[in-house]
């Protein structure tokens, strides 16, 4: 097994040995190599930093060469903890949706999913501290920003760096971690807001000994939710310890534990416009003459004993060894264990006629919408990289080679309401909901899936001259997949399968310095993936070959106005063939290909000591492509892709010569379609948020109002909950409404 992998790996390591032997330390005598984890942990009082694009920051998400955003031939965005807290972002999705062209979804079935560059859901990879822990649509959770150091976003196909599923981009949530510092610091957060929402956090960091440091973060979030009986909660603990054995070798141990409940609000039923007491036609319309009823905006149609909980633990051990002035070896060994429990009446259909399970016109039927699900996931992985800095003639060269192994054991048990007799409690009144309870559980089956992946990768950056830099990357993957399906009686079904995949991804780019701190760049990337990154839904009749994604991108990045302004602009074009879309809770269907192109612009500036301003905008043109076997959706716009998005934020410090900061943020998302057939239109919306903050040396008190004008809108659509209401299977026809106007008061301290 993996003969080709071993052969290629051997060739790579022989090349490394020969290459490193030819590179001498005196070639790099004028170069400084950073020792492991040397940055200080310094707190900036919330509000002091707003809107930086972090173009000088290194991004491990975009490259393992230590390149800054300016040096990288791709769109790379970094949102630091200071920016997140200054703008009041409590969840990862709050921060991501402030970026150009990003639309976010918070449906409980796939929390914190994104639309980027015309692609959605599993085609956007989400990493935890740079590591893949599973398909984002199955493992992603709403993440508290308090525990995060920063969020990095790399746009476009990036499987050459980050592996499976990275077609539209990669979102990397990076937690706070132990760092070398001489300062002991404790930070706290206490926040309370509407709907009994609270957010508490404590972070402690500092020195344990002469050569050891620590960081511990704990946060707790809870809310009744803006919809009745939603009851969201999240508790996150991450801790790490760093030990410098000597000046060249560092060891870090980390643990990240999360327990959460994503809530029980699954949507509001679509109803005929003629029936609605308060038709929200400014938020959604359908070709069937439906909309949402504002009179049901805060109703929850789920059962009283709904469950949507998870518990997960992420362990990792890092070694960082400076072998020589020009050579650095790093290794990360990690494990991820998760259990998720699911029991909900999550599908609702407003009955317009007596047919199938609809026994009374005007009621909301839930009979086929009962769904139970249990996940048991165990993952073990290891990544090793070797960085070598050298001279190629008179040119500086940076090179990294690495290997990665991941083994996943994922058991998915699920059940649907099928044979239990229908009872009156399965239907509820549209306006006066009596939730009832889930009732008898029916197990459909259990699907254990094992995935073993091995990969090798290499990157190189050649500084041709002071103004011109060439960057290339190559990755080879092999994956063994074994999928079994057992029925409720434990008998093996015939629709499982086993298969071996192998594929190569690559990227080539160039960066040219047109002026001081102003760069233009271009890149071409080619990626291969299994046909559906959420491989846990694919059965033997969907056992297709690899799918291909290609992108070319050009852009400019600039720092100007004496460093007080930053600008980025990019144009992209992506094509992907043979895409699977999820059409139901338990299956995916081939919908042909997809292409997108567009432009993204970002600007931040500090025009004076007190004023801070930022803005971004995007235009995206995306459509489905036909294939030899599927033409139905060709030419349609994929769901949740907005043609136009825009964001603006402005703040003023020392208002009225007081330690008072005031500001606002405006977030616009254009029209989108809610379904693949383009029969459901989600109307454009704009949210206006305002805040005021009183600041001192070691504390900040802030008051914030989100959605100040109480906009009624639909932020996201899950296609398998729309128009699934044929007479033989009346399952779901609903959408989730966004949060109304809310407020919160926060106190942040450091000492």
PDB file of N, CA, C and O in Angstrom, residues 416-479:
ATOM      1  N   UNK A 416     -34.542   8.295  11.262  1.00  0.00           N
ATOM      2  CA  UNK A 416     -35.612   9.145  10.753  1.00  0.00           C
ATOM      3  C   UNK A 416     -36.954   8.612  11.246  1.00  0.00           C
ATOM      4  O   UNK A 416     -37.099   7.423  11.519  1.00  0.00           O
ATOM      5  N   UNK A 417     -37.935   9.472  11.313  1.00  0.00           N
ATOM      6  CA  UNK A 417     -39.294   9.034  11.630  1.00  0.00           C
ATOM      7  C   UNK A 417     -39.917   8.447  10.358  1.00  0.00           C
ATOM      8  O   UNK A 417     -40.157   9.161   9.387  1.00  0.00           O
ATOM      9  N   UNK A 418     -40.129   7.135  10.373  1.00  0.00           N
ATOM     10  CA  UNK A 418     -40.695   6.491   9.195  1.00  0.00           C
ATOM     11  C   UNK A 418     -41.853   5.549   9.533  1.00  0.00           C
ATOM     12  O   UNK A 418     -42.926   5.626   8.957  1.00  0.00           O
ATOM     13  N   UNK A 419     -41.631   4.662  10.500  1.00  0.00           N
ATOM     14  CA  UNK A 419     -42.635   3.624  10.750  1.00  0.00           C
ATOM     15  C   UNK A 419     -43.548   3.937  11.927  1.00  0.00           C
ATOM     16  O   UNK A 419     -44.642   3.382  12.020  1.00  0.00           O
ATOM     17  N   UNK A 420     -43.113   4.826  12.837  1.00  0.00           N
ATOM     18  CA  UNK A 420     -43.968   5.176  13.974  1.00  0.00           C
ATOM     19  C   UNK A 420     -45.230   5.857  13.455  1.00  0.00           C
ATOM     20  O   UNK A 420     -45.169   6.701  12.552  1.00  0.00           O
ATOM     21  N   UNK A 421     -46.382   5.526  13.974  1.00  0.00           N
ATOM     22  CA  UNK A 421     -47.635   6.102  13.457  1.00  0.00           C
ATOM     23  C   UNK A 421     -47.698   7.609  13.711  1.00  0.00           C
ATOM     24  O   UNK A 421     -47.188   8.121  14.708  1.00  0.00           O
ATOM     25  N   UNK A 422     -48.320   8.284  12.774  1.00  0.00           N
ATOM     26  CA  UNK A 422     -48.494   9.728  12.899  1.00  0.00           C
ATOM     27  C   UNK A 422     -49.487  10.026  14.018  1.00  0.00           C
ATOM     28  O   UNK A 422     -50.504   9.348  14.176  1.00  0.00           O
ATOM     29  N   UNK A 423     -49.157  11.065  14.821  1.00  0.00           N
ATOM     30  CA  UNK A 423     -50.029  11.458  15.922  1.00  0.00           C
ATOM     31  C   UNK A 423     -50.365  12.937  15.774  1.00  0.00           C
ATOM     32  O   UNK A 423     -49.646  13.689  15.091  1.00  0.00           O
ATOM     33  N   UNK A 424     -51.440  13.399  16.411  1.00  0.00           N
ATOM     34  CA  UNK A 424     -51.826  14.811  16.281  1.00  0.00           C
ATOM     35  C   UNK A 424     -50.722  15.781  16.669  1.00  0.00           C
ATOM     36  O   UNK A 424     -50.604  16.861  16.099  1.00  0.00           O
ATOM     37  N   UNK A 425     -49.883  15.407  17.645  1.00  0.00           N
ATOM     38  CA  UNK A 425     -48.830  16.307  18.105  1.00  0.00           C
ATOM     39  C   UNK A 425     -47.735  16.565  17.077  1.00  0.00           C
ATOM     40  O   UNK A 425     -46.900  17.464  17.263  1.00  0.00           O
ATOM     41  N   UNK A 426     -47.709  15.779  15.987  1.00  0.00           N
ATOM     42  CA  UNK A 426     -46.717  16.018  14.932  1.00  0.00           C
ATOM     43  C   UNK A 426     -47.010  17.295  14.165  1.00  0.00           C
ATOM     44  O   UNK A 426     -46.118  17.850  13.519  1.00  0.00           O
ATOM     45  N   UNK A 427     -48.225  17.758  14.202  1.00  0.00           N
ATOM     46  CA  UNK A 427     -48.606  19.015  13.570  1.00  0.00           C
ATOM     47  C   UNK A 427     -48.812  20.069  14.657  1.00  0.00           C
ATOM     48  O   UNK A 427     -49.366  19.784  15.725  1.00  0.00           O
ATOM     49  N   UNK A 428     -48.343  21.303  14.392  1.00  0.00           N
ATOM     50  CA  UNK A 428     -48.501  22.387  15.354  1.00  0.00           C
ATOM     51  C   UNK A 428     -49.128  23.583  14.662  1.00  0.00           C
ATOM     52  O   UNK A 428     -49.083  23.726  13.437  1.00  0.00           O
ATOM     53  N   UNK A 429     -49.730  24.469  15.479  1.00  0.00           N
ATOM     54  CA  UNK A 429     -50.338  25.681  14.945  1.00  0.00           C
ATOM     55  C   UNK A 429     -49.247  26.657  14.506  1.00  0.00           C
ATOM     56  O   UNK A 429     -48.216  26.797  15.163  1.00  0.00           O
ATOM     57  N   UNK A 430     -49.470  27.356  13.405  1.00  0.00           N
ATOM     58  CA  UNK A 430     -48.484  28.276  12.867  1.00  0.00           C
ATOM     59  C   UNK A 430     -48.141  29.387  13.855  1.00  0.00           C
ATOM     60  O   UNK A 430     -46.975  29.791  13.968  1.00  0.00           O
ATOM     61  N   UNK A 431     -49.147  29.875  14.595  1.00  0.00           N
ATOM     62  CA  UNK A 431     -48.950  31.032  15.475  1.00  0.00           C
ATOM     63  C   UNK A 431     -48.876  30.659  16.948  1.00  0.00           C
ATOM     64  O   UNK A 431     -48.210  31.324  17.723  1.00  0.00           O
ATOM     65  N   UNK A 432     -49.545  29.595  17.361  1.00  0.00           N
ATOM     66  CA  UNK A 432     -49.581  29.189  18.766  1.00  0.00           C
ATOM     67  C   UNK A 432     -48.962  27.798  18.876  1.00  0.00           C
ATOM     68  O   UNK A 432     -49.652  26.784  18.857  1.00  0.00           O
ATOM     69  N   UNK A 433     -47.627  27.759  18.997  1.00  0.00           N
ATOM     70  CA  UNK A 433     -46.890  26.501  18.915  1.00  0.00           C
ATOM     71  C   UNK A 433     -46.893  25.783  20.257  1.00  0.00           C
ATOM     72  O   UNK A 433     -46.464  26.343  21.270  1.00  0.00           O
ATOM     73  N   UNK A 434     -47.395  24.560  20.278  1.00  0.00           N
ATOM     74  CA  UNK A 434     -47.262  23.664  21.419  1.00  0.00           C
ATOM     75  C   UNK A 434     -46.198  22.645  21.024  1.00  0.00           C
ATOM     76  O   UNK A 434     -46.454  21.750  20.216  1.00  0.00           O
ATOM     77  N   UNK A 435     -44.973  22.754  21.542  1.00  0.00           N
ATOM     78  CA  UNK A 435     -43.842  22.019  20.956  1.00  0.00           C
ATOM     79  C   UNK A 435     -43.926  20.508  21.066  1.00  0.00           C
ATOM     80  O   UNK A 435     -43.502  19.801  20.165  1.00  0.00           O
ATOM     81  N   UNK A 436     -44.455  19.985  22.171  1.00  0.00           N
ATOM     82  CA  UNK A 436     -44.473  18.538  22.334  1.00  0.00           C
ATOM     83  C   UNK A 436     -43.070  17.980  22.518  1.00  0.00           C
ATOM     84  O   UNK A 436     -42.107  18.703  22.749  1.00  0.00           O
ATOM     85  N   UNK A 437     -42.962  16.642  22.404  1.00  0.00           N
ATOM     86  CA  UNK A 437     -41.673  15.975  22.587  1.00  0.00           C
ATOM     87  C   UNK A 437     -41.358  15.122  21.358  1.00  0.00           C
ATOM     88  O   UNK A 437     -42.216  14.877  20.512  1.00  0.00           O
ATOM     89  N   UNK A 438     -40.112  14.667  21.282  1.00  0.00           N
ATOM     90  CA  UNK A 438     -39.644  13.940  20.103  1.00  0.00           C
ATOM     91  C   UNK A 438     -40.401  12.630  19.898  1.00  0.00           C
ATOM     92  O   UNK A 438     -40.735  12.259  18.779  1.00  0.00           O
ATOM     93  N   UNK A 439     -40.629  11.902  20.958  1.00  0.00           N
ATOM     94  CA  UNK A 439     -41.337  10.633  20.821  1.00  0.00           C
ATOM     95  C   UNK A 439     -40.402   9.481  20.528  1.00  0.00           C
ATOM     96  O   UNK A 439     -39.205   9.531  20.828  1.00  0.00           O
ATOM     97  N   UNK A 440     -40.924   8.405  19.912  1.00  0.00           N
ATOM     98  CA  UNK A 440     -40.099   7.206  19.692  1.00  0.00           C
ATOM     99  C   UNK A 440     -38.934   7.483  18.739  1.00  0.00           C
ATOM    100  O   UNK A 440     -39.066   8.218  17.766  1.00  0.00           O
ATOM    101  N   UNK A 441     -37.798   6.848  19.045  1.00  0.00           N
ATOM    102  CA  UNK A 441     -36.616   6.997  18.190  1.00  0.00           C
ATOM    103  C   UNK A 441     -36.527   5.811  17.242  1.00  0.00           C
ATOM    104  O   UNK A 441     -36.686   4.664  17.652  1.00  0.00           O
ATOM    105  N   UNK A 442     -36.222   6.116  15.995  1.00  0.00           N
ATOM    106  CA  UNK A 442     -36.067   5.058  14.998  1.00  0.00           C
ATOM    107  C   UNK A 442     -34.663   5.143  14.406  1.00  0.00           C
ATOM    108  O   UNK A 442     -34.289   6.169  13.833  1.00  0.00           O
ATOM    109  N   UNK A 443     -33.896   4.085  14.555  1.00  0.00           N
ATOM    110  CA  UNK A 443     -32.550   4.038  14.004  1.00  0.00           C
ATOM    111  C   UNK A 443     -32.606   3.591  12.556  1.00  0.00           C
ATOM    112  O   UNK A 443     -33.140   2.522  12.235  1.00  0.00           O
ATOM    113  N   UNK A 444     -32.052   4.420  11.669  1.00  0.00           N
ATOM    114  CA  UNK A 444     -31.963   4.042  10.253  1.00  0.00           C
ATOM    115  C   UNK A 444     -30.757   3.148   9.996  1.00  0.00           C
ATOM    116  O   UNK A 444     -30.834   2.153   9.275  1.00  0.00           O
ATOM    117  N   UNK A 445     -29.629   3.520  10.591  1.00  0.00           N
ATOM    118  CA  UNK A 445     -28.434   2.720  10.384  1.00  0.00           C
ATOM    119  C   UNK A 445     -27.212   3.393  10.965  1.00  0.00           C
ATOM    120  O   UNK A 445     -27.256   4.517  11.466  1.00  0.00           O
ATOM    121  N   UNK A 446     -26.093   2.667  10.896  1.00  0.00           N
ATOM    122  CA  UNK A 446     -24.814   3.165  11.388  1.00  0.00           C
ATOM    123  C   UNK A 446     -23.788   3.032  10.270  1.00  0.00           C
ATOM    124  O   UNK A 446     -23.699   2.001   9.613  1.00  0.00           O
ATOM    125  N   UNK A 447     -23.020   4.097  10.061  1.00  0.00           N
ATOM    126  CA  UNK A 447     -22.041   4.120   8.973  1.00  0.00           C
ATOM    127  C   UNK A 447     -20.649   4.444   9.512  1.00  0.00           C
ATOM    128  O   UNK A 447     -20.299   5.616   9.675  1.00  0.00           O
ATOM    129  N   UNK A 448     -19.853   3.424   9.816  1.00  0.00           N
ATOM    130  CA  UNK A 448     -18.457   3.689  10.188  1.00  0.00           C
ATOM    131  C   UNK A 448     -17.620   3.941   8.935  1.00  0.00           C
ATOM    132  O   UNK A 448     -17.713   3.217   7.949  1.00  0.00           O
ATOM    133  N   UNK A 449     -16.820   4.987   8.982  1.00  0.00           N
ATOM    134  CA  UNK A 449     -15.954   5.343   7.854  1.00  0.00           C
ATOM    135  C   UNK A 449     -14.537   5.522   8.359  1.00  0.00           C
ATOM    136  O   UNK A 449     -14.309   6.218   9.350  1.00  0.00           O
ATOM    137  N   UNK A 450     -13.599   4.894   7.679  1.00  0.00           N
ATOM    138  CA  UNK A 450     -12.187   5.052   8.008  1.00  0.00           C
ATOM    139  C   UNK A 450     -11.480   5.704   6.830  1.00  0.00           C
ATOM    140  O   UNK A 450     -11.646   5.282   5.684  1.00  0.00           O
ATOM    141  N   UNK A 451     -10.710   6.729   7.118  1.00  0.00           N
ATOM    142  CA  UNK A 451      -9.955   7.437   6.094  1.00  0.00           C
ATOM    143  C   UNK A 451      -8.511   7.569   6.556  1.00  0.00           C
ATOM    144  O   UNK A 451      -8.241   8.107   7.629  1.00  0.00           O
ATOM    145  N   UNK A 452      -7.596   7.069   5.748  1.00  0.00           N
ATOM    146  CA  UNK A 452      -6.161   7.208   6.009  1.00  0.00           C
ATOM    147  C   UNK A 452      -5.549   8.022   4.880  1.00  0.00           C
ATOM    148  O   UNK A 452      -5.661   7.654   3.705  1.00  0.00           O
ATOM    149  N   UNK A 453      -4.922   9.132   5.248  1.00  0.00           N
ATOM    150  CA  UNK A 453      -4.332  10.033   4.258  1.00  0.00           C
ATOM    151  C   UNK A 453      -2.856  10.224   4.541  1.00  0.00           C
ATOM    152  O   UNK A 453      -2.444  10.389   5.694  1.00  0.00           O
ATOM    153  N   UNK A 454      -2.058  10.166   3.484  1.00  0.00           N
ATOM    154  CA  UNK A 454      -0.648  10.489   3.561  1.00  0.00           C
ATOM    155  C   UNK A 454      -0.347  11.536   2.501  1.00  0.00           C
ATOM    156  O   UNK A 454      -0.887  11.475   1.393  1.00  0.00           O
ATOM    157  N   UNK A 455       0.495  12.488   2.840  1.00  0.00           N
ATOM    158  CA  UNK A 455       0.810  13.556   1.888  1.00  0.00           C
ATOM    159  C   UNK A 455       2.252  13.997   2.055  1.00  0.00           C
ATOM    160  O   UNK A 455       2.811  13.944   3.156  1.00  0.00           O
ATOM    161  N   UNK A 456       2.846  14.434   0.958  1.00  0.00           N
ATOM    162  CA  UNK A 456       4.114  15.145   1.007  1.00  0.00           C
ATOM    163  C   UNK A 456       3.929  16.461   0.272  1.00  0.00           C
ATOM    164  O   UNK A 456       3.125  16.557  -0.661  1.00  0.00           O
ATOM    165  N   UNK A 457       4.650  17.467   0.705  1.00  0.00           N
ATOM    166  CA  UNK A 457       4.475  18.785   0.106  1.00  0.00           C
ATOM    167  C   UNK A 457       5.796  19.536   0.132  1.00  0.00           C
ATOM    168  O   UNK A 457       6.682  19.251   0.956  1.00  0.00           O
ATOM    169  N   UNK A 458       5.923  20.477  -0.771  1.00  0.00           N
ATOM    170  CA  UNK A 458       7.125  21.301  -0.844  1.00  0.00           C
ATOM    171  C   UNK A 458       6.742  22.675  -1.356  1.00  0.00           C
ATOM    172  O   UNK A 458       5.824  22.821  -2.170  1.00  0.00           O
ATOM    173  N   UNK A 459       7.439  23.693  -0.846  1.00  0.00           N
ATOM    174  CA  UNK A 459       7.264  25.073  -1.303  1.00  0.00           C
ATOM    175  C   UNK A 459       8.633  25.705  -1.470  1.00  0.00           C
ATOM    176  O   UNK A 459       9.596  25.329  -0.783  1.00  0.00           O
ATOM    177  N   UNK A 460       8.701  26.674  -2.360  1.00  0.00           N
ATOM    178  CA  UNK A 460       9.956  27.378  -2.582  1.00  0.00           C
ATOM    179  C   UNK A 460       9.680  28.832  -2.944  1.00  0.00           C
ATOM    180  O   UNK A 460       8.761  29.131  -3.718  1.00  0.00           O
ATOM    181  N   UNK A 461      10.455  29.740  -2.366  1.00  0.00           N
ATOM    182  CA  UNK A 461      10.372  31.158  -2.695  1.00  0.00           C
ATOM    183  C   UNK A 461      11.764  31.634  -3.077  1.00  0.00           C
ATOM    184  O   UNK A 461      12.687  31.591  -2.258  1.00  0.00           O
ATOM    185  N   UNK A 462      11.903  32.075  -4.316  1.00  0.00           N
ATOM    186  CA  UNK A 462      13.186  32.539  -4.834  1.00  0.00           C
ATOM    187  C   UNK A 462      13.142  34.048  -5.017  1.00  0.00           C
ATOM    188  O   UNK A 462      12.321  34.565  -5.785  1.00  0.00           O
ATOM    189  N   UNK A 463      14.011  34.767  -4.295  1.00  0.00           N
ATOM    190  CA  UNK A 463      14.104  36.216  -4.417  1.00  0.00           C
ATOM    191  C   UNK A 463      15.042  36.529  -5.583  1.00  0.00           C
ATOM    192  O   UNK A 463      16.267  36.604  -5.440  1.00  0.00           O
ATOM    193  N   UNK A 464      14.459  36.697  -6.789  1.00  0.00           N
ATOM    194  CA  UNK A 464      15.251  36.894  -8.000  1.00  0.00           C
ATOM    195  C   UNK A 464      16.082  38.165  -7.895  1.00  0.00           C
ATOM    196  O   UNK A 464      17.265  38.194  -8.243  1.00  0.00           O
ATOM    197  N   UNK A 465      15.456  39.243  -7.433  1.00  0.00           N
ATOM    198  CA  UNK A 465      16.177  40.482  -7.154  1.00  0.00           C
ATOM    199  C   UNK A 465      15.406  41.230  -6.067  1.00  0.00           C
ATOM    200  O   UNK A 465      14.464  40.683  -5.487  1.00  0.00           O
ATOM    201  N   UNK A 466      15.784  42.462  -5.815  1.00  0.00           N
ATOM    202  CA  UNK A 466      15.141  43.199  -4.725  1.00  0.00           C
ATOM    203  C   UNK A 466      13.655  43.407  -4.953  1.00  0.00           C
ATOM    204  O   UNK A 466      12.904  43.640  -3.998  1.00  0.00           O
ATOM    205  N   UNK A 467      13.214  43.325  -6.206  1.00  0.00           N
ATOM    206  CA  UNK A 467      11.822  43.641  -6.522  1.00  0.00           C
ATOM    207  C   UNK A 467      10.986  42.454  -6.978  1.00  0.00           C
ATOM    208  O   UNK A 467       9.758  42.573  -7.083  1.00  0.00           O
ATOM    209  N   UNK A 468      11.614  41.315  -7.247  1.00  0.00           N
ATOM    210  CA  UNK A 468      10.891  40.223  -7.898  1.00  0.00           C
ATOM    211  C   UNK A 468      11.077  38.935  -7.117  1.00  0.00           C
ATOM    212  O   UNK A 468      12.198  38.538  -6.788  1.00  0.00           O
ATOM    213  N   UNK A 469       9.938  38.269  -6.813  1.00  0.00           N
ATOM    214  CA  UNK A 469       9.941  37.052  -6.014  1.00  0.00           C
ATOM    215  C   UNK A 469       9.086  35.994  -6.707  1.00  0.00           C
ATOM    216  O   UNK A 469       7.955  36.273  -7.124  1.00  0.00           O
ATOM    217  N   UNK A 470       9.609  34.780  -6.861  1.00  0.00           N
ATOM    218  CA  UNK A 470       8.874  33.655  -7.444  1.00  0.00           C
ATOM    219  C   UNK A 470       8.536  32.658  -6.341  1.00  0.00           C
ATOM    220  O   UNK A 470       9.399  32.293  -5.541  1.00  0.00           O
ATOM    221  N   UNK A 471       7.275  32.211  -6.304  1.00  0.00           N
ATOM    222  CA  UNK A 471       6.815  31.282  -5.268  1.00  0.00           C
ATOM    223  C   UNK A 471       6.141  30.096  -5.942  1.00  0.00           C
ATOM    224  O   UNK A 471       5.278  30.275  -6.816  1.00  0.00           O
ATOM    225  N   UNK A 472       6.521  28.898  -5.544  1.00  0.00           N
ATOM    226  CA  UNK A 472       5.928  27.682  -6.104  1.00  0.00           C
ATOM    227  C   UNK A 472       5.644  26.690  -4.992  1.00  0.00           C
ATOM    228  O   UNK A 472       6.331  26.679  -3.965  1.00  0.00           O
ATOM    229  N   UNK A 473       4.626  25.851  -5.207  1.00  0.00           N
ATOM    230  CA  UNK A 473       4.270  24.840  -4.211  1.00  0.00           C
ATOM    231  C   UNK A 473       3.743  23.595  -4.913  1.00  0.00           C
ATOM    232  O   UNK A 473       3.116  23.691  -5.983  1.00  0.00           O
ATOM    233  N   UNK A 474       3.987  22.446  -4.298  1.00  0.00           N
ATOM    234  CA  UNK A 474       3.561  21.166  -4.855  1.00  0.00           C
ATOM    235  C   UNK A 474       3.160  20.248  -3.710  1.00  0.00           C
ATOM    236  O   UNK A 474       3.825  20.204  -2.669  1.00  0.00           O
ATOM    237  N   UNK A 475       2.069  19.514  -3.902  1.00  0.00           N
ATOM    238  CA  UNK A 475       1.606  18.574  -2.867  1.00  0.00           C
ATOM    239  C   UNK A 475       1.074  17.309  -3.537  1.00  0.00           C
ATOM    240  O   UNK A 475       0.357  17.377  -4.546  1.00  0.00           O
ATOM    241  N   UNK A 476       1.431  16.188  -2.948  1.00  0.00           N
ATOM    242  CA  UNK A 476       0.941  14.888  -3.412  1.00  0.00           C
ATOM    243  C   UNK A 476       0.218  14.197  -2.268  1.00  0.00           C
ATOM    244  O   UNK A 476       0.759  14.087  -1.161  1.00  0.00           O
ATOM    245  N   UNK A 477      -1.007  13.724  -2.516  1.00  0.00           N
ATOM    246  CA  UNK A 477      -1.832  13.067  -1.494  1.00  0.00           C
ATOM    247  C   UNK A 477      -2.221  11.675  -1.943  1.00  0.00           C
ATOM    248  O   UNK A 477      -2.500  11.431  -3.136  1.00  0.00           O
ATOM    249  N   UNK A 478      -2.282  10.772  -0.987  1.00  0.00           N
ATOM    250  CA  UNK A 478      -2.908   9.469  -1.182  1.00  0.00           C
ATOM    251  C   UNK A 478      -3.891   9.243  -0.043  1.00  0.00           C
ATOM    252  O   UNK A 478      -3.595   9.560   1.116  1.00  0.00           O
ATOM    253  N   UNK A 479      -5.070   8.710  -0.390  1.00  0.00           N
ATOM    254  CA  UNK A 479      -6.108   8.501   0.620  1.00  0.00           C
ATOM    255  C   UNK A 479      -6.757   7.141   0.430  1.00  0.00           C
ATOM    256  O   UNK A 479      -7.132   6.769  -0.685  1.00  0.00           O
TER     257      UNK A 479
END
